[in-house]
Short mmCIF file of C-alpha atoms in Angstrom, two decimals:
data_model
loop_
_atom_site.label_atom_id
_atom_site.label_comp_id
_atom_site.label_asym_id
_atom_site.label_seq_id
_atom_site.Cartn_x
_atom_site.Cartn_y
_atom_site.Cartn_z
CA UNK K 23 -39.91 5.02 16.24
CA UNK K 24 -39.18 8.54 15.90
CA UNK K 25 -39.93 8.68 11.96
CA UNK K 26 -43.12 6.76 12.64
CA UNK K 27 -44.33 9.23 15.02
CA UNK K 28 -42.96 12.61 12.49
CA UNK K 29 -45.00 10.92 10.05
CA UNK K 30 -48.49 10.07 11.79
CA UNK K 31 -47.91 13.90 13.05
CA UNK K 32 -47.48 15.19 9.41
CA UNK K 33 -50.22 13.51 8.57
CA UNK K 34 -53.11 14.48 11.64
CA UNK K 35 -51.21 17.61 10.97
CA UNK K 36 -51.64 18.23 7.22
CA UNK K 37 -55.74 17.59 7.78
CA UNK K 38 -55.94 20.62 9.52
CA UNK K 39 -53.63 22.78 8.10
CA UNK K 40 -56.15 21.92 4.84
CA UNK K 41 -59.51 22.87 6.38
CA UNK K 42 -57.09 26.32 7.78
CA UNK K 43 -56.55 27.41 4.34
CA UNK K 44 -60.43 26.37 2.73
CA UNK K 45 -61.71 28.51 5.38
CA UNK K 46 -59.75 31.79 3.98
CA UNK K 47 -61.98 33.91 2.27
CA UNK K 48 -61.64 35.24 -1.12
CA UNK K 49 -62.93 38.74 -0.04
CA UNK K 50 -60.68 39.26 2.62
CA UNK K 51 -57.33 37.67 0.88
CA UNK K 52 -55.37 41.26 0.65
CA UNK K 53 -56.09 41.72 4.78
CA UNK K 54 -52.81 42.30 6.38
CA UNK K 55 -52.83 43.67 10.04
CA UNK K 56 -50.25 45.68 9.76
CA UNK K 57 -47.77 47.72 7.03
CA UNK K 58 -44.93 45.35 7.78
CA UNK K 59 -46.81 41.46 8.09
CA UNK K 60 -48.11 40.26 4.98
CA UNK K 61 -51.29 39.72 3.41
CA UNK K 62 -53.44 36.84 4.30
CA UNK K 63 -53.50 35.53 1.11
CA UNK K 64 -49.29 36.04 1.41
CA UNK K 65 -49.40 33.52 4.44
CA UNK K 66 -51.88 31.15 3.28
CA UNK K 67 -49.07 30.67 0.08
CA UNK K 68 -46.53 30.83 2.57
CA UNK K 69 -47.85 27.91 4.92
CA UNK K 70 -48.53 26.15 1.60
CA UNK K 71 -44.95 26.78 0.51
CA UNK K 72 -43.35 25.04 3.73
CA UNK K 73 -44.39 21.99 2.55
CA UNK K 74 -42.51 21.94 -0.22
CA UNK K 75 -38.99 22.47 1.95
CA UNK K 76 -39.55 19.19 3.14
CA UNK K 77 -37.58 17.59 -0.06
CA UNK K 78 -34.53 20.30 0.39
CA UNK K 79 -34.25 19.26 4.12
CA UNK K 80 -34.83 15.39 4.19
CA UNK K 81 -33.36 14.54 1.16
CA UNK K 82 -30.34 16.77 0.61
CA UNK K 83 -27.61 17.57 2.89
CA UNK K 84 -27.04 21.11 2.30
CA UNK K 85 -30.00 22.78 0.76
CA UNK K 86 -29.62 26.04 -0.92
CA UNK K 87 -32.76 28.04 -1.26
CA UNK K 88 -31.43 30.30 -3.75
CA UNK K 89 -31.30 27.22 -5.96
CA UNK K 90 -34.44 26.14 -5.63
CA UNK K 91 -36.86 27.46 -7.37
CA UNK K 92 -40.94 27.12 -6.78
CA UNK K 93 -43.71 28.29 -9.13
CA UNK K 94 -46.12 29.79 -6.61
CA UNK K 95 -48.85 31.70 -8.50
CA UNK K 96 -50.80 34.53 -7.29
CA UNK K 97 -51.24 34.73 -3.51
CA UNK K 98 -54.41 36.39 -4.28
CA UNK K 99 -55.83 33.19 -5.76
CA UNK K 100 -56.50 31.14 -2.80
CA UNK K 101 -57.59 28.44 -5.02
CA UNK K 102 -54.36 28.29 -6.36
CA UNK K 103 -53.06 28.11 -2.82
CA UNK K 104 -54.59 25.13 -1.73
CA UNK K 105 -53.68 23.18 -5.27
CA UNK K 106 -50.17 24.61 -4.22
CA UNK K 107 -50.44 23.10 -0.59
CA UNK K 108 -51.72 19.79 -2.12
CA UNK K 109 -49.17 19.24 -4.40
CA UNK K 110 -46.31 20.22 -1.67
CA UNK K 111 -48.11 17.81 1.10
CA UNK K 112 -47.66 15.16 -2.08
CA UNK K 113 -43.75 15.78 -2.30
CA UNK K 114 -42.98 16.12 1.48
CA UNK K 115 -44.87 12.73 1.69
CA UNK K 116 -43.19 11.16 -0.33
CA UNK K 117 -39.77 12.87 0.96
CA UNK K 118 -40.68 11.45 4.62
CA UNK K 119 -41.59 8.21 3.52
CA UNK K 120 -37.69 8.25 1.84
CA UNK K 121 -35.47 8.61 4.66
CA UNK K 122 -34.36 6.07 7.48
CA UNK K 123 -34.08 6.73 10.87
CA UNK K 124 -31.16 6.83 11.26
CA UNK K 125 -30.76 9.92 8.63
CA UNK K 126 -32.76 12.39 11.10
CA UNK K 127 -29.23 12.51 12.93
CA UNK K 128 -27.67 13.46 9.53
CA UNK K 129 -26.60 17.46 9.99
CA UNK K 130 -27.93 19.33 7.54
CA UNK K 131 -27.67 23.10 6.73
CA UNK K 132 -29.42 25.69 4.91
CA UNK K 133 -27.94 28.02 2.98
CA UNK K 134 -29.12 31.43 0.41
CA UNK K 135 -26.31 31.25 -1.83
CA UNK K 136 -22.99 31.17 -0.50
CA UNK K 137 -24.35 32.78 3.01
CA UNK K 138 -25.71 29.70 5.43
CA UNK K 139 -28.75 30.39 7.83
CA UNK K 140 -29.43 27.87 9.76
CA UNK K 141 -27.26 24.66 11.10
CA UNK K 142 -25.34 22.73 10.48
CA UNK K 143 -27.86 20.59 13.24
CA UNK K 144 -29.49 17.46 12.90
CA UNK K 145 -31.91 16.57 10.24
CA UNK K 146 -34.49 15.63 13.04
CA UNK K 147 -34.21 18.96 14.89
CA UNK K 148 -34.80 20.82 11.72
CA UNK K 149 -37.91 18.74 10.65
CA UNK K 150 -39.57 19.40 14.53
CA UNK K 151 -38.48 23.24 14.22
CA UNK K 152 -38.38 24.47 10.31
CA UNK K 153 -41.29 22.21 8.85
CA UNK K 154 -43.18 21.39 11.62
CA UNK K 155 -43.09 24.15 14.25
CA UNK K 156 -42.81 26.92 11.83
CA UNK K 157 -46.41 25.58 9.83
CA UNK K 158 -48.08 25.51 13.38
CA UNK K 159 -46.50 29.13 14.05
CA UNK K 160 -47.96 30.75 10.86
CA UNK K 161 -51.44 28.64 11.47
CA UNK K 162 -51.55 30.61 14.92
CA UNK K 163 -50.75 33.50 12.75
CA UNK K 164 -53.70 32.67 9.79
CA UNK K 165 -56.09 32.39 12.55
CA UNK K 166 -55.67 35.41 14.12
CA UNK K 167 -56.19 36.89 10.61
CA UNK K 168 -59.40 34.81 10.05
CA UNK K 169 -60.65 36.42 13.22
CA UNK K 170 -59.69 39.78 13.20
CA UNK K 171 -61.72 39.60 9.15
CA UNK K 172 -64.94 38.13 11.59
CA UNK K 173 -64.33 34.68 9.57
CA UNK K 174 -65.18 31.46 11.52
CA UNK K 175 -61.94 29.28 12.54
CA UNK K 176 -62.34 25.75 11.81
CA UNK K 177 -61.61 23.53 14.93
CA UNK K 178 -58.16 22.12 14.72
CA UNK K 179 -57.92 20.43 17.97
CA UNK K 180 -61.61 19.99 18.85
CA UNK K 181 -64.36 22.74 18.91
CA UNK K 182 -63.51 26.46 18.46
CA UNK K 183 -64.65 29.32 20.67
CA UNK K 184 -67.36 30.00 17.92
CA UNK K 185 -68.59 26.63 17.57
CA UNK K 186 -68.65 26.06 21.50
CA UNK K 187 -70.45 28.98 21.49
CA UNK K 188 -72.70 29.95 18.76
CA UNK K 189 -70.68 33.43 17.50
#
């Protein structure tokens, strides 16, 4: 019951997270709000990247970032992005649609090398908090950029401020 409900999530969840990244703006890719937070094209690869974790954490026990290795392009190309995003939403698919149930109890750790950062914890905890919760933070984040460039925000859960209001 739990898997069936990750899954109908990941995918209401992966519709929006699409029309997020189509709505970032070529011109306005290198905007960063600050010296220390990255660019906006940055997070758009970044969001796109979190996709792809989904394999290391539902399929392997211990997954080692340092191992894994993802060609990510140019984070200036947003077009290259959202292939990026596709392709990763393709994997972690096919990654959710692999485990049982009974695996989200499985602990499961992360590790950079020989240094581990996060768990061990259960495999369900870590797809709620590292895949899904952390895509929803950085959309918060991406939107915030959008707005601050005076781009339009695409409703994710029902009409926007702009579209409610005609700004």
């Amino acid at each position: 019951m739990i898997l069936e409900s990750l899954i109908a999530e990941f995918e209401y969840e992966v519709n929006s997270t699409r029309k997020l990244l189509q709505a970032v703006p070529e011109r306005d890719i290198n905007y960063k709000p600050s010296t220390i937070s990255w660019t906006m094209g940055e997070l758009a690869q970044h969001i796109a990247t979190i996709y792809y974790w989904y394999v290391g954490t539902l399929t392997q026990d211990v997954y080692d970032l340092a191992a894994d290795h993802l060609e990510r392009g140019e984070a200036v190309d947003i077009k290259a992005t959202i292939e990026l995003f596709e392709e990763n939403v393709e994997r972690a698919r096919a990654a959710l649609k692999s485990i049982k149930e009974e695996n989200l109890q499985d602990p499961w750790t992360m590790k950079v090398g020989e240094r581990t950062v996060l768990g061990p914890m259960p495999r369900g905890i870590v797809a709620r908090s590292f895949l899904f919760n952390h895509i929803y933070h950085h959309r918060g984040e991406l939107i915030v950029y959008l707005r601050a460039t005076g781009n339009k925000v695409p409703g994710l859960y029902g009409p926007t401020y702009e579209e409610m209001t005609g700004r």
